[in-house]
XYZ file of N, CA and C in Angstrom:
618
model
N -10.263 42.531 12.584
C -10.660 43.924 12.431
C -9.738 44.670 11.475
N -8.430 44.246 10.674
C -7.932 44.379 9.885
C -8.382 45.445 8.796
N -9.738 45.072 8.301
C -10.073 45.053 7.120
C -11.332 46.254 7.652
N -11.089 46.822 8.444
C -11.819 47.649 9.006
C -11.455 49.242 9.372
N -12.155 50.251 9.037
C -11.322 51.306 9.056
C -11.702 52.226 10.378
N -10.710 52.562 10.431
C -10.397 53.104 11.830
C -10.835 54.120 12.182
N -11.907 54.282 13.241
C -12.956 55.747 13.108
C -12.459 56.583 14.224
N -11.533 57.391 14.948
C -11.483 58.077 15.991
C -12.371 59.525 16.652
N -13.070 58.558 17.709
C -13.962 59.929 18.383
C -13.754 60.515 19.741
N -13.412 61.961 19.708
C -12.960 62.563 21.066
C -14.749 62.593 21.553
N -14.395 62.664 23.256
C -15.945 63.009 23.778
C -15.563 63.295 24.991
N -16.830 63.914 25.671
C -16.470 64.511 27.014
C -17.576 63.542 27.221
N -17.410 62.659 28.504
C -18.558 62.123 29.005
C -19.914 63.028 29.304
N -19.859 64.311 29.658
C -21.212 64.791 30.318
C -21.946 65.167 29.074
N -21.280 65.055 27.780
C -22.053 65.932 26.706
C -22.946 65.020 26.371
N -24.361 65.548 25.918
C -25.472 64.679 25.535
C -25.606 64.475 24.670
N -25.028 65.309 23.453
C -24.755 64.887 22.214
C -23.797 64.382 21.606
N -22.090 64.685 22.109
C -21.338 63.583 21.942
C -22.013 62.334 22.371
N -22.762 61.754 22.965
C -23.639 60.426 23.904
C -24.343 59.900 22.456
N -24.933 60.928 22.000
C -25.784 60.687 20.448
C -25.056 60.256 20.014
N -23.853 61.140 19.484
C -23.109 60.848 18.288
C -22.062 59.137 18.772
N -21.547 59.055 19.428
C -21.152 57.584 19.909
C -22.329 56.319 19.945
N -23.746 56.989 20.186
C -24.344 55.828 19.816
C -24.379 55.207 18.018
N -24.395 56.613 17.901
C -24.440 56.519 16.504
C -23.515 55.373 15.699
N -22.391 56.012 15.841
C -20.938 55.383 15.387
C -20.818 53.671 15.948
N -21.680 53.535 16.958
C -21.546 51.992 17.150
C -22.881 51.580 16.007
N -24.188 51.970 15.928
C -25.059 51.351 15.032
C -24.056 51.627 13.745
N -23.471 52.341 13.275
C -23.199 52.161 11.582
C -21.552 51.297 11.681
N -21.206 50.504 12.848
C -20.128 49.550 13.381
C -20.920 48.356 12.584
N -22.289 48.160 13.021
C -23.134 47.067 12.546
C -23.255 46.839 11.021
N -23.070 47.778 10.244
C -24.049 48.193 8.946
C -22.522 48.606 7.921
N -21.461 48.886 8.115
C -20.216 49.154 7.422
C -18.978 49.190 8.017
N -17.667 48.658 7.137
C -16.658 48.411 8.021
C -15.888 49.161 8.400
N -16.538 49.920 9.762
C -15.245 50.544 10.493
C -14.837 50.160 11.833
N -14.303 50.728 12.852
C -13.500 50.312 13.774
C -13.663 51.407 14.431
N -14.507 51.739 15.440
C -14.783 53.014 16.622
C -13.320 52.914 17.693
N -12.579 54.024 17.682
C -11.615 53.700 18.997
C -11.881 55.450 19.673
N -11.298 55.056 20.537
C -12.203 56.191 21.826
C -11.333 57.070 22.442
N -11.482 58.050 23.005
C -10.403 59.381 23.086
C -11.208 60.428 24.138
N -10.525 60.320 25.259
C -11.084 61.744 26.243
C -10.961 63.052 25.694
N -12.097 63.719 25.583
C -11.503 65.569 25.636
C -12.331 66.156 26.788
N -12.115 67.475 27.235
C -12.696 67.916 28.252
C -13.437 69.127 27.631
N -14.681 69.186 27.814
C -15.653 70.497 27.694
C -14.602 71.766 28.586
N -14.202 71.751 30.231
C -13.666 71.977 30.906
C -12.377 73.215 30.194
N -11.550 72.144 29.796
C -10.792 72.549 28.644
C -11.132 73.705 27.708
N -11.202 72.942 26.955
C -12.624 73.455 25.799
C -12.433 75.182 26.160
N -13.470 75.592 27.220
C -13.859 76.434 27.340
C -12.981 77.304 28.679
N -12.051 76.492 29.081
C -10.957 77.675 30.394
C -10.499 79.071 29.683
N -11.194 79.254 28.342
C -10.253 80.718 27.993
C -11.360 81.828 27.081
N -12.970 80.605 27.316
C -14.045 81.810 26.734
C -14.899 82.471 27.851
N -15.845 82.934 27.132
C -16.743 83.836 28.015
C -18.065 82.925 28.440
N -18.042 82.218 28.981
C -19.298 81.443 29.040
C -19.912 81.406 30.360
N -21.113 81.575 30.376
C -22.311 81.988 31.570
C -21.853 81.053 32.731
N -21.587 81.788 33.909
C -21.164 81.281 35.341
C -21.597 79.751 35.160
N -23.125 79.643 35.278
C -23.460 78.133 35.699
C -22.997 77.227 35.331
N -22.981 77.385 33.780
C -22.137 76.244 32.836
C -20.675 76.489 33.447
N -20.036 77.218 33.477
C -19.215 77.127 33.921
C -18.513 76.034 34.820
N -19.626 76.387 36.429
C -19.326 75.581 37.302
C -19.989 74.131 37.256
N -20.699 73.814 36.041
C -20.689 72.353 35.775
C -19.608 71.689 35.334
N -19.563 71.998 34.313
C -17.782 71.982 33.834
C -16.959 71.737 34.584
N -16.486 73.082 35.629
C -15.729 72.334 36.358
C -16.122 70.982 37.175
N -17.085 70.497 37.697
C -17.679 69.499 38.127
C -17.250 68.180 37.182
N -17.224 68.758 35.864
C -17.075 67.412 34.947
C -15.916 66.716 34.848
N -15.194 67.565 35.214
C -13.322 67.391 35.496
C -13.344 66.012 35.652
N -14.233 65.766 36.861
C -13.916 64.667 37.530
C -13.925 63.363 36.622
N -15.141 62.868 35.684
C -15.185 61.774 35.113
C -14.438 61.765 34.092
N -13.825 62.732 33.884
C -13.035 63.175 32.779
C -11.531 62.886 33.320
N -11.636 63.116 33.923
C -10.416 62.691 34.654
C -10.205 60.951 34.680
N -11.166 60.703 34.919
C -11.393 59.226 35.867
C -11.159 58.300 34.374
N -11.693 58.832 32.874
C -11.908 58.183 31.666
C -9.831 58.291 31.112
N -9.420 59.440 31.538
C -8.190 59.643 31.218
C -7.291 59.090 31.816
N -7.010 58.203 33.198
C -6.397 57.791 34.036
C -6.488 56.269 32.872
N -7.793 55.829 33.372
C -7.954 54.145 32.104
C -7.629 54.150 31.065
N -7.434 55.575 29.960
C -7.155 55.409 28.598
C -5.721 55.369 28.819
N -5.003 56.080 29.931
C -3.198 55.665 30.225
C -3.228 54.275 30.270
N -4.122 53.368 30.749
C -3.828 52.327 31.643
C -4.027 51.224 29.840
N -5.311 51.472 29.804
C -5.524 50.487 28.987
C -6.137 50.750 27.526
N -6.652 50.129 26.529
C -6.926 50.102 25.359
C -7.809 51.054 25.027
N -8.292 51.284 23.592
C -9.449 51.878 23.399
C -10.737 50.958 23.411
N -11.036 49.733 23.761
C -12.105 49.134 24.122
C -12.159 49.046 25.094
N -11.377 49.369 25.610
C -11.842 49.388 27.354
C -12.441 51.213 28.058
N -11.788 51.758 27.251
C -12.282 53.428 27.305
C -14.187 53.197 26.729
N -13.977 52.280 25.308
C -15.105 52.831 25.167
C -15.917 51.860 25.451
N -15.421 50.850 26.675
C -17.159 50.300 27.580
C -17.171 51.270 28.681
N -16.047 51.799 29.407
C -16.157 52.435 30.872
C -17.275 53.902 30.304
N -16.809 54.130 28.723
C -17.924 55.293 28.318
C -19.374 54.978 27.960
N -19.740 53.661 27.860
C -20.595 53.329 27.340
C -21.787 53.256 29.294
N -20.887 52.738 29.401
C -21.348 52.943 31.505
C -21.643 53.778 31.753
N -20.826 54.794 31.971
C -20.737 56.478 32.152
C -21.944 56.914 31.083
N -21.514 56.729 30.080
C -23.076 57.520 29.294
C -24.667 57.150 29.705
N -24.765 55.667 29.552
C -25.855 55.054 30.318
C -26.637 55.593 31.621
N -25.651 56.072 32.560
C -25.729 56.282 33.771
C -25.880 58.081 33.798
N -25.353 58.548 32.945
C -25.380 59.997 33.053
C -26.695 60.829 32.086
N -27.220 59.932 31.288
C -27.711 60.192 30.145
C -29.040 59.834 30.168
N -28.656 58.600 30.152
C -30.351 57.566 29.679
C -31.082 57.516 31.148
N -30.143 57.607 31.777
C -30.912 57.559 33.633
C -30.670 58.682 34.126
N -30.371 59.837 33.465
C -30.692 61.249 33.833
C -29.808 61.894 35.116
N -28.476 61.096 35.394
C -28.136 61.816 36.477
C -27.097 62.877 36.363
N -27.123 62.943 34.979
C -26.143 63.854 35.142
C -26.305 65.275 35.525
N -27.470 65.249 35.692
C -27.337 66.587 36.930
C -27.476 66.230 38.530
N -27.410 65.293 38.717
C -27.102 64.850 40.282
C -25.490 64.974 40.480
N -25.243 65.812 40.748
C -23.572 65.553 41.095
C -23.273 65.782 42.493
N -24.305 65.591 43.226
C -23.982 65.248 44.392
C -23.600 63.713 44.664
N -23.672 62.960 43.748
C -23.992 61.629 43.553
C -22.299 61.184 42.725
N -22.108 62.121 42.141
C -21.226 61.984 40.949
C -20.230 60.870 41.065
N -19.508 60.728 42.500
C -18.655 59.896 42.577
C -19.519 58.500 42.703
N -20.301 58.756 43.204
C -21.120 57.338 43.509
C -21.641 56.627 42.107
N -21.787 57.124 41.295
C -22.261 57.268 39.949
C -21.462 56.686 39.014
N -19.619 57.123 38.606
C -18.511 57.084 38.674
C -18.127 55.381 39.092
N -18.439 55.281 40.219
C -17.952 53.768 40.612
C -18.577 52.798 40.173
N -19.981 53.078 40.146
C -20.959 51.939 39.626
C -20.087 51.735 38.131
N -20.513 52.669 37.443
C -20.082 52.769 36.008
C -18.504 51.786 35.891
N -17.459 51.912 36.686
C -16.550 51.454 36.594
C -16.538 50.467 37.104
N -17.111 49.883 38.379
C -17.535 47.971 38.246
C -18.221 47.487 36.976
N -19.452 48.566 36.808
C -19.819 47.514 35.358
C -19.076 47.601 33.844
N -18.184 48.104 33.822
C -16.934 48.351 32.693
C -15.989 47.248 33.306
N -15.868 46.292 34.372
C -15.167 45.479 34.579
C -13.643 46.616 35.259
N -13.871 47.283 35.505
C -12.615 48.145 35.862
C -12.931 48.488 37.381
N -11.502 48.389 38.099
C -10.978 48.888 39.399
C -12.188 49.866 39.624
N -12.922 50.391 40.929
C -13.831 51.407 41.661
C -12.149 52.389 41.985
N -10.959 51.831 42.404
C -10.121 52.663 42.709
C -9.941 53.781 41.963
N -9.739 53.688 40.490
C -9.845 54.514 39.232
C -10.420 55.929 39.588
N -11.788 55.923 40.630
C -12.568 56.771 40.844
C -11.801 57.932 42.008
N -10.583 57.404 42.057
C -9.817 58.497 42.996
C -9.367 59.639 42.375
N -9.106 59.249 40.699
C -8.051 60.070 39.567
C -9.164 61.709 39.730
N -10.841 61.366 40.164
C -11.606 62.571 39.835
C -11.486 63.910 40.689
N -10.234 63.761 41.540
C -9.927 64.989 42.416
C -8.522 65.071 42.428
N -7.863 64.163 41.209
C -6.295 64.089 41.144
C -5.761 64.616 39.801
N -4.936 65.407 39.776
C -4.053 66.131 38.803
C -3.427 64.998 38.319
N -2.770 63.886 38.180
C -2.282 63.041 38.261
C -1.969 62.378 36.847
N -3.043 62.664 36.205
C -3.719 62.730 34.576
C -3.982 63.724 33.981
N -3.577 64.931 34.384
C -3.937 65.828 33.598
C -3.404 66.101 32.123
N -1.951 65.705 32.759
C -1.354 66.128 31.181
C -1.768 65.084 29.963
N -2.003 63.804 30.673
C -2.647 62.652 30.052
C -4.278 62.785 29.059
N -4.871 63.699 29.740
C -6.000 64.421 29.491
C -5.494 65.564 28.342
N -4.703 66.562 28.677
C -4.380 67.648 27.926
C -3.911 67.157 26.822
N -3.139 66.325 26.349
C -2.996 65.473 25.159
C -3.662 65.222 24.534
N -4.521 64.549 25.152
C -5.677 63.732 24.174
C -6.727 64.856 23.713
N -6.920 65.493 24.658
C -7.616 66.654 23.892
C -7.648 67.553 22.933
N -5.694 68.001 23.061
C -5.069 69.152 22.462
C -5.296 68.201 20.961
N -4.825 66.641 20.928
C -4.789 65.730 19.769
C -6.231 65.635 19.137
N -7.400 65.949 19.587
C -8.708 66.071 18.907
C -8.792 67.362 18.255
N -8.935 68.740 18.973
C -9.270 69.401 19.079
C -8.112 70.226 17.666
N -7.185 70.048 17.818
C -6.381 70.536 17.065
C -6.387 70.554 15.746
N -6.965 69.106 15.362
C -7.632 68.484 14.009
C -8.460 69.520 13.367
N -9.349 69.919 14.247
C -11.071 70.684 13.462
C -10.776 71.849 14.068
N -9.929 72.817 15.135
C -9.475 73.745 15.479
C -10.598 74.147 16.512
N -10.098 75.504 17.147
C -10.923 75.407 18.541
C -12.544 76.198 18.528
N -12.621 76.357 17.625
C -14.342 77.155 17.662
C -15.074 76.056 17.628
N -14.662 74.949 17.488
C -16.101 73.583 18.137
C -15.906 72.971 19.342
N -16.649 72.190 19.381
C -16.376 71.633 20.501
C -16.533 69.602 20.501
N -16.983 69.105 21.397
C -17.470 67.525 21.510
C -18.853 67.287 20.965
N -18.813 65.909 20.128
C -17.860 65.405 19.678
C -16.989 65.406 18.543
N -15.252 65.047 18.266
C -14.546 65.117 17.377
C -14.167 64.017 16.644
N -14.617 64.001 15.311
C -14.301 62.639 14.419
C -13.426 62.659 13.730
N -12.524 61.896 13.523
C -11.059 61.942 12.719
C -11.597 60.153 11.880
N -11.205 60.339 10.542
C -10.917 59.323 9.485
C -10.283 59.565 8.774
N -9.467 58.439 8.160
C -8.332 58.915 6.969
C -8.081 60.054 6.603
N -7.600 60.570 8.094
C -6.844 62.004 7.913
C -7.738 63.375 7.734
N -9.046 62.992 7.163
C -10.291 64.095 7.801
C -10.754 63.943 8.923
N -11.118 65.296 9.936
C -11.338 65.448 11.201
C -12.708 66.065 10.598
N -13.633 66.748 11.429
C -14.743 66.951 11.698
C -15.827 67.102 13.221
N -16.668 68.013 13.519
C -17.266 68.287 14.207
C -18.414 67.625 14.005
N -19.280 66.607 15.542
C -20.306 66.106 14.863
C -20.095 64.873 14.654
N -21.078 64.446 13.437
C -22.704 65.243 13.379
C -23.753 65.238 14.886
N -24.151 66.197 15.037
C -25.271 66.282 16.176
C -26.376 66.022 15.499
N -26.721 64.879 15.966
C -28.065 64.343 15.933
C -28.942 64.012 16.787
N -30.241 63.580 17.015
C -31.373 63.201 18.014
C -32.423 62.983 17.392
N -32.617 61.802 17.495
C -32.191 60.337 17.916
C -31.210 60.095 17.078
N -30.433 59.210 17.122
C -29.322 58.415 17.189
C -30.062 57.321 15.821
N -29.661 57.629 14.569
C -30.429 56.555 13.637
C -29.524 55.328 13.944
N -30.004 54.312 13.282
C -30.328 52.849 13.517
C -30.259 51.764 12.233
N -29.630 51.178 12.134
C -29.370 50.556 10.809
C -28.958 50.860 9.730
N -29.499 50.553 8.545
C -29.120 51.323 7.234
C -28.962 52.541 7.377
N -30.238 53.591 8.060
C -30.303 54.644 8.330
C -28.920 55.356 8.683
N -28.507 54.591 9.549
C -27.381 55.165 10.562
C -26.206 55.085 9.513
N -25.658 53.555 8.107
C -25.061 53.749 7.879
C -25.210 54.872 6.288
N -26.462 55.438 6.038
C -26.636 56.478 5.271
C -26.149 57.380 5.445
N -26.272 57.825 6.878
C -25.967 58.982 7.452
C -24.357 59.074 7.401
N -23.660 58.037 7.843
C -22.286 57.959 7.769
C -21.617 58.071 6.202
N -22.143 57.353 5.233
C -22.074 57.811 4.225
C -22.024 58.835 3.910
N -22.903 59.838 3.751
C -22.879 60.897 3.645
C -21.730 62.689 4.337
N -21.773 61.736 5.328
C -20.839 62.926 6.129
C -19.321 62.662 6.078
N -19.230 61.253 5.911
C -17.954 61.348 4.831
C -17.940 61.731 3.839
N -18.678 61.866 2.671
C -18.566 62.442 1.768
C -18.430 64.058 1.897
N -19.309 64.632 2.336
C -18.563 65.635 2.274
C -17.856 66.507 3.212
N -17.156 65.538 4.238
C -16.005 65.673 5.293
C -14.675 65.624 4.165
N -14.876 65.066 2.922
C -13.888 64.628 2.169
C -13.417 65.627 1.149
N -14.658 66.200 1.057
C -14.710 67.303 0.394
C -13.769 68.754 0.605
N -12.535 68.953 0.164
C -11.307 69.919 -0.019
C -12.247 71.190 0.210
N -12.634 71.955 0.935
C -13.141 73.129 0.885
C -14.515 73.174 1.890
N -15.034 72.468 2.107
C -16.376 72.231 2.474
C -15.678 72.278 4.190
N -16.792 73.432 5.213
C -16.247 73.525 6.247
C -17.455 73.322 7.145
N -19.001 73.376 6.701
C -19.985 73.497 7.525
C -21.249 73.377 7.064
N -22.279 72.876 7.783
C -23.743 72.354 7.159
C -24.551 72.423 7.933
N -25.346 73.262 8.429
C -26.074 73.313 9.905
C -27.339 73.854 10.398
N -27.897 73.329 11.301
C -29.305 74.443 11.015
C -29.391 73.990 12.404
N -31.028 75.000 13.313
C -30.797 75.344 14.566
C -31.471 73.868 14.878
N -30.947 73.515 16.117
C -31.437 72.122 16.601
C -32.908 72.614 17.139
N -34.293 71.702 16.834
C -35.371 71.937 17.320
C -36.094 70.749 18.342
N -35.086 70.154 18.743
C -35.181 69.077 20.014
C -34.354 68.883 20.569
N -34.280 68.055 21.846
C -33.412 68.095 23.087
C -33.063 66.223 22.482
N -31.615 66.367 23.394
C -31.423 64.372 22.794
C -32.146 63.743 23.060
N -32.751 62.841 22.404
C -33.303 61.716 22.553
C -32.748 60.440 22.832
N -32.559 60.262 23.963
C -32.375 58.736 24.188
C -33.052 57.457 24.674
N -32.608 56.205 23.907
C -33.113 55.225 23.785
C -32.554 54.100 24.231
């Protein structure tokens, strides 16, 4: 993997479009040489100091937990091991729709972490401070890059950071590595801060 360049993406597990954008970054893994490595941030975070509508709110706080649980394993172990326990977690929260069951959440949580090959114990860190500062790091280290008026997900390459791209669906092959093409280019671009228009669909997943 040498010869491969090193793509870093912050994500909050519950976000549905960080979920996009990580699928993404693994199809253009297939199609050009880079190297996806994986990084907790917290929505949670994120937002402890804006004005944002009660409900979201108290999801958020709810999200702590897997967020927590992803930050305890990224102390423990590699970034391929973060990004199968996320690839679980997304699957499970996303494509099978539970992420609004959080009555379930821990139950949800464990599955995800047997099939990531990782300890069910892990699933204790989601009501434990224990990781926080472990968490606050990794976040403050994304977030700091592209500064705080965005949010998940955060892409860092050769020293350009970036918000994004939000997409739905998640392109697929060449497609996918067009797209990457492109948003490096003008991520690269000395001056260039934003490109955007209103999203007119909900994620699509596949």
């Amino acid at each position: 993997m040498s010869d491969r360049t090193p793509v870093d993406l912050w994500f909050d597990p519950f976000c549905p479009f960080a979920w996009m954008t990580s699928r993404w970054l693994l199809e253009v893994e297939k199609v050009r040489p880079i190297e996806p490595r994986w990084h907790i941030m917290s929505l949670n975070i994120l937002n402890e100091d804006k004005d944002v509508p009660e409900s979201y709110r108290e999801m958020i706080a709810k999200a702590i937990g897997p967020v927590r649980v992803v930050a305890a394993v990224q102390e423990k172990y590699d970034s391929e091991t973060v990004g199968r326990l996320y690839t679980e977690l997304g699957l499970r929260f996303h494509n099978q729709g539970r992420v609004k069951r959080l009555d379930t959440l821990r139950e949800t949580v464990e599955e995800a972490l047997e099939a990531a090959g990782l300890d069910r114990v892990f699933a204790d860190a989601m009501d434990s401070e224990e990781y926080d500062g472990v968490l606050r790091a990794s976040h403050e280290d994304g977030i700091n890059r592209v500064g705080q008026e965005v949010g998940t997900p955060v892409i860092a390459v050769d020293g350009v950071a970036f918000f994004g791209p939000v997409i739905s669906p998640a392109p697929k092959g060449e497609e996918a590595g067009r797209l990457w093409d492109g948003v490096r280019l003008v991520a690269g671009i000395d001056g260039f801060f934003e490109l955007k228009r209103s999203r007119t669909r909900p994620p699509i997943f596949d």
